[in-house]
Short mmCIF file of N, CA and C in Angstrom, two decimals:
data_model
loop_
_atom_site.label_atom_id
_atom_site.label_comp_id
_atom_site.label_asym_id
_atom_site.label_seq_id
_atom_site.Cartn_x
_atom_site.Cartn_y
_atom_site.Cartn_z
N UNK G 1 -88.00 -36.77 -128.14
CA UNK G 1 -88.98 -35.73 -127.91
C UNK G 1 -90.36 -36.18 -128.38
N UNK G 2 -90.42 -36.68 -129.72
CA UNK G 2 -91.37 -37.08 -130.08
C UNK G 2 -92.25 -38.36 -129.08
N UNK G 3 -91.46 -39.22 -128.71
CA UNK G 3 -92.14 -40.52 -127.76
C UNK G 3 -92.68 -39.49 -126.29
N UNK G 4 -91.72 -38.62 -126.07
CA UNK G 4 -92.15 -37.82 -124.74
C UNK G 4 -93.64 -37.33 -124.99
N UNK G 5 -94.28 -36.70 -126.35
CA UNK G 5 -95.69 -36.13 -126.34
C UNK G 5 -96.36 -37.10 -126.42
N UNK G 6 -95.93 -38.50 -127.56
CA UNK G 6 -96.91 -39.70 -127.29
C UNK G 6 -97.05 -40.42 -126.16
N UNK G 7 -95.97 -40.15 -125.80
CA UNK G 7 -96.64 -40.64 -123.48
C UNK G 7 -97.27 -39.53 -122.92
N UNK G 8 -97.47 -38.50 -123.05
CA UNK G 8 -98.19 -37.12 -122.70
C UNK G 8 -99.88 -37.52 -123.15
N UNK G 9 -99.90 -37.63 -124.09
CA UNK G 9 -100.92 -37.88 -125.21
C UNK G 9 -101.69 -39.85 -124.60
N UNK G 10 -101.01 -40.52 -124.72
CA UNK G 10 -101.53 -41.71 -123.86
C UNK G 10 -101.97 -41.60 -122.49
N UNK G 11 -101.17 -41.03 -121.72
CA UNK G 11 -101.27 -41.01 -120.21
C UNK G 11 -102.88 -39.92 -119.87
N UNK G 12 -102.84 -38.91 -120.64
CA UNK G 12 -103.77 -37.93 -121.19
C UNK G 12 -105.51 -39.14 -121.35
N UNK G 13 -105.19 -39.77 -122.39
CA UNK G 13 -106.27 -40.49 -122.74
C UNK G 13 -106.49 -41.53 -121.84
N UNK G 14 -105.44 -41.88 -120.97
CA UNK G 14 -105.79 -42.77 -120.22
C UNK G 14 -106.57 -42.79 -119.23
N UNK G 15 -106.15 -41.35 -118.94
CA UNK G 15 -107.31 -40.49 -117.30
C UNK G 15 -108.54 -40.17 -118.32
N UNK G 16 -109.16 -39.82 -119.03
CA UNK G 16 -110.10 -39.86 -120.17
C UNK G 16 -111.07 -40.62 -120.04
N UNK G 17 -110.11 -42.01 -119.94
CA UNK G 17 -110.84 -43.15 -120.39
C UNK G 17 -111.28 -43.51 -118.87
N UNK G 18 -110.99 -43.71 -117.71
CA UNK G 18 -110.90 -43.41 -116.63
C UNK G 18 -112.05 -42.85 -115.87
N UNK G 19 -112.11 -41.50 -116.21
CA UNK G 19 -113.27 -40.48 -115.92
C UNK G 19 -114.24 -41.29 -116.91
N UNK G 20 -114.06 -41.97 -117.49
CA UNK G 20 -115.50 -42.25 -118.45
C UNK G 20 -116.02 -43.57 -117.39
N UNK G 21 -115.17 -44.02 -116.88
CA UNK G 21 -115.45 -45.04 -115.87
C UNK G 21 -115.31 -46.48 -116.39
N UNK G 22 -113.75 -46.47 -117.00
CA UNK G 22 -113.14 -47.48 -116.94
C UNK G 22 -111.81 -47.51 -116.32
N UNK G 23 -111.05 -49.15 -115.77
CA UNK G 23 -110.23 -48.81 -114.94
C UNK G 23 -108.92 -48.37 -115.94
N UNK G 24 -108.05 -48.10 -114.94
CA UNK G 24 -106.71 -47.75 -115.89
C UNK G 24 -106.03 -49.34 -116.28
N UNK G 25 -106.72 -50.45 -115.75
CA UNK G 25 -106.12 -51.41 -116.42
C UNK G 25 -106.98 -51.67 -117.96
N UNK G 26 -108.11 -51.69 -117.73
CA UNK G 26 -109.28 -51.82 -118.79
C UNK G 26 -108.61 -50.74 -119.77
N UNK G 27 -108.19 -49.29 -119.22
CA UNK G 27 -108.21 -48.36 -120.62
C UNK G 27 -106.81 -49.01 -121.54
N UNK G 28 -105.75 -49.09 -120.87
CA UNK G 28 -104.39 -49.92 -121.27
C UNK G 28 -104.98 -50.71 -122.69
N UNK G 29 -105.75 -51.80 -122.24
CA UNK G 29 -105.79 -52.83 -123.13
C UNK G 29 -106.69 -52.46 -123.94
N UNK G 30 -107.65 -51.16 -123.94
CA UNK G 30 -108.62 -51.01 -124.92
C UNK G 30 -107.64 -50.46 -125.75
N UNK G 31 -106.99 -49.06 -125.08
CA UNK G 31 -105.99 -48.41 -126.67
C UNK G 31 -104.62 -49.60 -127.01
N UNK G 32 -104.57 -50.47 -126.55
CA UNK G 32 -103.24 -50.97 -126.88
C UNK G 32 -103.92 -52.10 -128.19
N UNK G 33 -105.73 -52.78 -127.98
CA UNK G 33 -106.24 -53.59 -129.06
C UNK G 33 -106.83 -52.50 -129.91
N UNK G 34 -107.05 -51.22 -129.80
CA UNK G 34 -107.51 -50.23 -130.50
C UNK G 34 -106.63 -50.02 -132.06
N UNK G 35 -105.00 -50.15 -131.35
CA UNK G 35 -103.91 -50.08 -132.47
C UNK G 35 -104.06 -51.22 -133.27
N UNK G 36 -104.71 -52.12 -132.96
CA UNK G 36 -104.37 -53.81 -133.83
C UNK G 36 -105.13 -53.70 -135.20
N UNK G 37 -105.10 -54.16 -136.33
CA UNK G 37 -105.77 -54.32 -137.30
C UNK G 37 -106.25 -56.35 -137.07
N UNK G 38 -105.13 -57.24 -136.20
CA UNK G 38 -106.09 -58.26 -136.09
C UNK G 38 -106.76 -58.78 -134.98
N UNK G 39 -107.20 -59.65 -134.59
CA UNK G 39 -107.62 -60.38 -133.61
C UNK G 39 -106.26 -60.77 -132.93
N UNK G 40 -106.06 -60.37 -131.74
CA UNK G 40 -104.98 -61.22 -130.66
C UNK G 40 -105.73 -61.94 -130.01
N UNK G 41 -104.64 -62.95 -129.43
CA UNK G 41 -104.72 -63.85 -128.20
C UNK G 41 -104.14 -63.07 -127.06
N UNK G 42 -104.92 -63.55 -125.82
CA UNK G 42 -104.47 -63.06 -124.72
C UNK G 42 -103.31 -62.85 -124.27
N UNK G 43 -102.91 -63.36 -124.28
CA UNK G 43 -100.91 -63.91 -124.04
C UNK G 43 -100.05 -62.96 -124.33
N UNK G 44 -100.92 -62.66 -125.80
CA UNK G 44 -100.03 -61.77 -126.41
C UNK G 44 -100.83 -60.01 -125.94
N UNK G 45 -101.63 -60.16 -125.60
CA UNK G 45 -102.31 -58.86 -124.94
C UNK G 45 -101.58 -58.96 -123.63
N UNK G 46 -100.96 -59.82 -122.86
CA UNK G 46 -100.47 -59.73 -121.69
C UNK G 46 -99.26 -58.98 -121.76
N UNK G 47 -98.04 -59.99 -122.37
CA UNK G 47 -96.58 -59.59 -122.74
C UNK G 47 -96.54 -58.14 -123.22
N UNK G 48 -97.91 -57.64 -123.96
CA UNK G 48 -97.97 -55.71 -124.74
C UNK G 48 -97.95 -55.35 -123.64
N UNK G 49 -98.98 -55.61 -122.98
CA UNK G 49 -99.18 -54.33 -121.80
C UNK G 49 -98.23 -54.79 -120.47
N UNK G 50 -97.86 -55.91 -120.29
CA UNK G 50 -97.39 -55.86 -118.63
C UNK G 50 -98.04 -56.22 -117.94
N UNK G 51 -99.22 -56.69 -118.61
CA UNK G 51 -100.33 -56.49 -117.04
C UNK G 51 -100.20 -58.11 -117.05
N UNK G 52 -100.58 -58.82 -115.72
CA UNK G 52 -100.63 -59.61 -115.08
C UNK G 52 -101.88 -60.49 -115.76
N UNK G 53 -101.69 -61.60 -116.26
CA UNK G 53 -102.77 -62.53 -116.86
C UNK G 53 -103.99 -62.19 -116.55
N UNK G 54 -103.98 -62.45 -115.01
CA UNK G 54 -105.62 -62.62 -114.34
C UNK G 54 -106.05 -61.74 -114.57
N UNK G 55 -105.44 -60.15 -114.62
CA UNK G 55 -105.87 -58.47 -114.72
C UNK G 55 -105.89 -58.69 -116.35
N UNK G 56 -105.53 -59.12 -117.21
CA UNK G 56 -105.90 -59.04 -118.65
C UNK G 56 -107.02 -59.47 -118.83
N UNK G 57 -107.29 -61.07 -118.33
CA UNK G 57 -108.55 -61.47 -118.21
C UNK G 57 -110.01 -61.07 -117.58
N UNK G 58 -109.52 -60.50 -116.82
CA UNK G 58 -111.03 -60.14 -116.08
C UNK G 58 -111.27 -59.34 -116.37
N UNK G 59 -110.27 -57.60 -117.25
CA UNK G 59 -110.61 -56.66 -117.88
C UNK G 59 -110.81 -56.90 -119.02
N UNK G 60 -110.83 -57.90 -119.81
CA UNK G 60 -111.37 -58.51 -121.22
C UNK G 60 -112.80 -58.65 -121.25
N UNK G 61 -112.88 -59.47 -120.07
CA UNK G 61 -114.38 -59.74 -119.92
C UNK G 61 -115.21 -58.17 -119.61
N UNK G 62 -114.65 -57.60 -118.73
CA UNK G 62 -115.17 -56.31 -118.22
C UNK G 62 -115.76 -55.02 -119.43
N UNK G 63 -114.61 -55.11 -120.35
CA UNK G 63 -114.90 -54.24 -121.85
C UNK G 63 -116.01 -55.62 -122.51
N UNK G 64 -116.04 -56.66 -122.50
CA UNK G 64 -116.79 -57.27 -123.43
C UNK G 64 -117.75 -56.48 -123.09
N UNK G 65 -118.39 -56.70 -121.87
CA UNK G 65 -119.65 -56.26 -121.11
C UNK G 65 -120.06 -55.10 -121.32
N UNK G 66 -119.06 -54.23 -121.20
CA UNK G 66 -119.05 -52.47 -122.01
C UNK G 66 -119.17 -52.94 -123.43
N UNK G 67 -119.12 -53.63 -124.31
CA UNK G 67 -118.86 -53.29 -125.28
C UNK G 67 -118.20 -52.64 -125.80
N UNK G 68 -116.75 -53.07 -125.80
CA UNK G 68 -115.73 -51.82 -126.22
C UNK G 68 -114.61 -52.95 -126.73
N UNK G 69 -114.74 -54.34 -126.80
CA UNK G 69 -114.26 -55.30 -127.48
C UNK G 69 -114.88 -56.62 -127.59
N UNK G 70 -114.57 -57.26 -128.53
CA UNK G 70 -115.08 -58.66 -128.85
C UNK G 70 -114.27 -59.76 -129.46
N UNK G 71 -114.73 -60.82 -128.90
CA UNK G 71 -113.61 -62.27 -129.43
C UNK G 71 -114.24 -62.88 -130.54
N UNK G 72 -113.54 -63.45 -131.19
CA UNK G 72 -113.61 -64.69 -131.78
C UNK G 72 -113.07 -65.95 -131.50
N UNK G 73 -113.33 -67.45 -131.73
CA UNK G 73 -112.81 -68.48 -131.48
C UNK G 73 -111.92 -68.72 -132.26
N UNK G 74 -110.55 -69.21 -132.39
CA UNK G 74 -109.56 -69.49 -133.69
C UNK G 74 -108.88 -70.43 -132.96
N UNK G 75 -108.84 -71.88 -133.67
CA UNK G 75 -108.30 -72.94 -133.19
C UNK G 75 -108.32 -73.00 -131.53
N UNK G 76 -109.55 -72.77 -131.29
CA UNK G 76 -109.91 -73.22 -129.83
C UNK G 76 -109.89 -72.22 -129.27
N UNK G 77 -109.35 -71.20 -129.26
CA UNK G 77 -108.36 -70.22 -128.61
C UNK G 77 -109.77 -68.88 -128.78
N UNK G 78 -109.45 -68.06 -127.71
CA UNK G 78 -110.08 -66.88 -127.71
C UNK G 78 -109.53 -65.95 -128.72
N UNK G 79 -109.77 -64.82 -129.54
CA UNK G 79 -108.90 -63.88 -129.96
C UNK G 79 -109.72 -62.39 -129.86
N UNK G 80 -109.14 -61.28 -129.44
CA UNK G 80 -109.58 -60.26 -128.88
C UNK G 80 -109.33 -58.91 -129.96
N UNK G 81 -110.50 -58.54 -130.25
CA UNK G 81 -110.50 -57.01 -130.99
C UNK G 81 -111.14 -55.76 -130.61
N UNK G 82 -110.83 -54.37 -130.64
CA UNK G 82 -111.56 -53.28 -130.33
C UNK G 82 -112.49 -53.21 -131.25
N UNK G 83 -113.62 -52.96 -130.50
CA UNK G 83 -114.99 -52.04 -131.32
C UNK G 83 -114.52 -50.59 -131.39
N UNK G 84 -115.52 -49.95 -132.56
CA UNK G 84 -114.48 -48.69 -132.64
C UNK G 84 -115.08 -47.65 -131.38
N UNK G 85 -114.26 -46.65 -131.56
CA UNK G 85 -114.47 -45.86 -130.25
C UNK G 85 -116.03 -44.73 -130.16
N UNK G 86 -116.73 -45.32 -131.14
CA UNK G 86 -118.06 -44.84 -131.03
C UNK G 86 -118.84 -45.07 -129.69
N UNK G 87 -118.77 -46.41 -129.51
CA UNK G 87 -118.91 -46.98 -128.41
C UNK G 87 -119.08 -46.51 -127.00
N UNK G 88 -118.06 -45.84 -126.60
CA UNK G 88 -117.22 -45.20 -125.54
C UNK G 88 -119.06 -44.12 -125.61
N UNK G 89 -119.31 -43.53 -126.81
CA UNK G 89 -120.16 -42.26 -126.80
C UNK G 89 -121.74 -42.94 -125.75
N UNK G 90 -121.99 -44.27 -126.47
CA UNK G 90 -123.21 -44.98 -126.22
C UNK G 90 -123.08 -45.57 -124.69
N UNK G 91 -121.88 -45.91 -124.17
CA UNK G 91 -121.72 -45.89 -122.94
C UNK G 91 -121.93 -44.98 -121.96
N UNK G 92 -121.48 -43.77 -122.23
CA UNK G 92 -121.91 -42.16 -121.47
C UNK G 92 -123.28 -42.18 -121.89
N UNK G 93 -123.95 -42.18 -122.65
CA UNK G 93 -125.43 -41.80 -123.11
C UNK G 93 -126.32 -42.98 -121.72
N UNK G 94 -125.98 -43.92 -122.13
CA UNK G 94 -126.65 -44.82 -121.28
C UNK G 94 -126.24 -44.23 -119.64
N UNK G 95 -125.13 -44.06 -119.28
CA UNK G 95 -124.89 -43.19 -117.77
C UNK G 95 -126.24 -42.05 -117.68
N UNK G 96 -125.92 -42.11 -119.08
CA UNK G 96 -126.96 -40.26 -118.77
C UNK G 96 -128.17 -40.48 -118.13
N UNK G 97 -129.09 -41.62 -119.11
CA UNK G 97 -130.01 -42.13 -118.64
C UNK G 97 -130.37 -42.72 -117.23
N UNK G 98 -129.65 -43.53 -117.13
CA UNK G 98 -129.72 -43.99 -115.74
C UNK G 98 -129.67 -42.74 -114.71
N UNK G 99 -128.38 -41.72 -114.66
CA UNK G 99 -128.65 -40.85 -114.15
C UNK G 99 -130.08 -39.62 -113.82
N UNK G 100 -130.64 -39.20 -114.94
CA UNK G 100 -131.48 -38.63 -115.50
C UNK G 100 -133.04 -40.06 -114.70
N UNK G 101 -132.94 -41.18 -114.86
CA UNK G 101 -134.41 -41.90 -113.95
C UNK G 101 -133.82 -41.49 -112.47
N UNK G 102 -132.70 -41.89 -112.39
CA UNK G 102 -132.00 -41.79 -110.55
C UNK G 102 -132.35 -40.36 -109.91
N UNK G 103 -132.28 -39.38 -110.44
CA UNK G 103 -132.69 -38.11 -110.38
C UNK G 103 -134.27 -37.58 -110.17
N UNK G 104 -134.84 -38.35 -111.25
CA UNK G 104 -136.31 -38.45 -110.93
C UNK G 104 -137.00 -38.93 -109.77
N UNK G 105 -136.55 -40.27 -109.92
CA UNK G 105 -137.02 -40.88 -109.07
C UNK G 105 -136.69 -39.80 -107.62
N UNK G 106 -135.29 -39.58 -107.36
CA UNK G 106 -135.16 -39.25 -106.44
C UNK G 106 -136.36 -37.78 -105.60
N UNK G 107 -136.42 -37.00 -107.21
CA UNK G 107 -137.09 -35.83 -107.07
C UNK G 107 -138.46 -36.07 -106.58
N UNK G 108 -138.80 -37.30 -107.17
CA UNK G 108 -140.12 -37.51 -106.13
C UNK G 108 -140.60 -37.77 -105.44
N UNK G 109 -139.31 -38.57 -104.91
CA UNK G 109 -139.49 -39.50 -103.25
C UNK G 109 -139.03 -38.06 -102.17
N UNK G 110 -138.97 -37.23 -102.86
CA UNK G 110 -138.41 -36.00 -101.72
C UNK G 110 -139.15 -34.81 -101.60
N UNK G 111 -139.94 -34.70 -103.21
CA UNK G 111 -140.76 -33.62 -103.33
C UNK G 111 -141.25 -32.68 -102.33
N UNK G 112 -142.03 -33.62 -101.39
CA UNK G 112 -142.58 -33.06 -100.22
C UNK G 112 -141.95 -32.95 -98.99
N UNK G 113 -140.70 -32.69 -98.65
CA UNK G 113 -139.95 -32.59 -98.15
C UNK G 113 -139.20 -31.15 -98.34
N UNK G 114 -139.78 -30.68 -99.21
CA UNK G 114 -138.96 -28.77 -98.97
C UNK G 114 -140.44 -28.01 -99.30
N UNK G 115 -141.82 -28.53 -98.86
CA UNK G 115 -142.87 -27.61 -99.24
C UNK G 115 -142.54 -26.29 -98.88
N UNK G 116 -142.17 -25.94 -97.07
CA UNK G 116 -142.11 -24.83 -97.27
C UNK G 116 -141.09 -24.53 -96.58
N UNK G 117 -139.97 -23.66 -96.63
CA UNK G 117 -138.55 -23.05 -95.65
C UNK G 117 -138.73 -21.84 -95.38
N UNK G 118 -138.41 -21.36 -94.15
CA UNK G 118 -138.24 -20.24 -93.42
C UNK G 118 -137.29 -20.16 -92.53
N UNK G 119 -137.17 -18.96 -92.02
CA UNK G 119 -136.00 -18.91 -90.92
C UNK G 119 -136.39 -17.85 -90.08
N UNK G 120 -136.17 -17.83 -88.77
CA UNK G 120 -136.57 -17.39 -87.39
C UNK G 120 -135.23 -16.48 -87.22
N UNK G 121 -135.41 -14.79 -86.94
CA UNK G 121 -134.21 -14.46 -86.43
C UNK G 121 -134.41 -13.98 -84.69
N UNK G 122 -133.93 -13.81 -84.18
CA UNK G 122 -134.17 -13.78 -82.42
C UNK G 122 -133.40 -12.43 -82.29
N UNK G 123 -134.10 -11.32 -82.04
CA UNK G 123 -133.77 -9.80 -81.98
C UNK G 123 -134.02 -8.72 -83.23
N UNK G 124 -133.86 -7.71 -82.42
CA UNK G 124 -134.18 -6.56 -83.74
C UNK G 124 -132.51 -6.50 -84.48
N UNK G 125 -131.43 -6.68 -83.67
CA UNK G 125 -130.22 -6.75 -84.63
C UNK G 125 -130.16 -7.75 -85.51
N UNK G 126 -130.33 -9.32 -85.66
CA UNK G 126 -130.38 -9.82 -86.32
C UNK G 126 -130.95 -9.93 -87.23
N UNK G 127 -132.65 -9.37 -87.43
CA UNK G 127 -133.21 -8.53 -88.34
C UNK G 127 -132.76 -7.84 -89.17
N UNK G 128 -132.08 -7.01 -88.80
CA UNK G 128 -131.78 -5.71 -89.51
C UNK G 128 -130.63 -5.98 -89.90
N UNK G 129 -129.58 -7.04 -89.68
CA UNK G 129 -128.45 -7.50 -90.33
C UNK G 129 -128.63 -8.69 -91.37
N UNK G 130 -130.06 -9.53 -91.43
CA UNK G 130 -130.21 -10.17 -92.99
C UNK G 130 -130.90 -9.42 -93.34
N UNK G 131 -131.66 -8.07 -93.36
CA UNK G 131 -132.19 -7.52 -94.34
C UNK G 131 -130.89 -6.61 -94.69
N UNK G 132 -129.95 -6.01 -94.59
CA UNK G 132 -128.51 -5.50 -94.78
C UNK G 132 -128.07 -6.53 -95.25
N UNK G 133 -127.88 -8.05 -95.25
CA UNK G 133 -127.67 -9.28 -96.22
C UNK G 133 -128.05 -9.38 -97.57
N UNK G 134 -129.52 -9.30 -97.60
CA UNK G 134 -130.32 -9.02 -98.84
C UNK G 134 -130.10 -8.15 -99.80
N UNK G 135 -129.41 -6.98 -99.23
CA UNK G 135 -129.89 -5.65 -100.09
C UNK G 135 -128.22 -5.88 -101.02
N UNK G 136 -126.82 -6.81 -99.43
CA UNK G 136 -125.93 -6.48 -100.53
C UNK G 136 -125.90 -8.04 -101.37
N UNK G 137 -126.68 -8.94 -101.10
CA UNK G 137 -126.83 -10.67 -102.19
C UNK G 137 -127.30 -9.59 -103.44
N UNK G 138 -128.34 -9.02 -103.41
CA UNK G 138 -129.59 -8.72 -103.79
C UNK G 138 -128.23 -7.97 -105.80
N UNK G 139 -128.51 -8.21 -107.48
CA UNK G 139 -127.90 -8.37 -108.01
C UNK G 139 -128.38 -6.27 -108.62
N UNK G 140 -127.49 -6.17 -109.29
CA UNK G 140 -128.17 -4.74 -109.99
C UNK G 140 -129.75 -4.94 -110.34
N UNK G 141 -130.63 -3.73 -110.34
CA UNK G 141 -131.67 -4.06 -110.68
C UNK G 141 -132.93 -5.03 -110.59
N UNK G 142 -132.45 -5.39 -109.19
CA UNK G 142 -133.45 -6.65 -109.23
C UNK G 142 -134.44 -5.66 -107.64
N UNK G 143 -135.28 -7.08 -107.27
CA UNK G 143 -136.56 -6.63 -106.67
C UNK G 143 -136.35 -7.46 -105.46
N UNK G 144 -136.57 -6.33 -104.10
CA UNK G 144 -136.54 -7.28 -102.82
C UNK G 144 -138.23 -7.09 -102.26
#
């Protein structure tokens, strides 16, 4: 019962990690070096998770780049550790940003593009059926 909520609880963090916009192979190996107190070698990050060498490797490199792990050299050899999960916060912040110029920018390359909207109705019924629109949009107390 107990392993059943800690796969509830992983699988949980895994879509988490996911929506934060890493892959589900990348999140695997972040919480699986997250548990380590040392530096691993790849090999041995492979055989933990299952995942396929080349997919360990290229999502190693992928979190380096995030910053969400880092190597050391030990007898030639790469060895791989989690940064702590502060990280993860400074990654969304930076989305924000980028989002937040992308937005701008966008707002001004368009600005002039909604100066002014109107709408044409063709008859006295259609008239008199968006102003009967209005009155029931229209909220308690407000002003038409």
């Amino acid at each position: 019962m107990k392993q059943n909520h800690e796969e509830k609880e992983t699988k949980h963090l895994l879509n988490n990690l996911e929506k934060l916009g890493l892959t589900e192979k990348e999140a695997r190996i972040y919480i699986y070096l997250i548990g380590r107190t040392a530096e691993i070698g790849s090999s041995k990050i492979v055989n933990a998770t299952g995942l396929h060498g080349q997919y360990v490797y290229t999502a190693l490199g992928s979190l380096e780049d995030k910053g969400l792990v880092k190597h050391v050299i030990k007898n030639n050899r790469k060895k791989w550790s989690a940064n702590p999960p502060a990280r993860i916060e400074s990654l969304v912040e930076e989305k924000r940003i980028v989002a937040n110029a992308a937005k701008d920018a966008l707002e001004k390359m368009f600005a002039h593009q909604h100066d002014q909207e109107f709408e044409v109705y063709q008859g006295e019924d259609q008239f008199i059926a968006n102003e009967f629109q209005m009155i029931e949009d229209a909220g308690q107390n407000s002003f038409i």
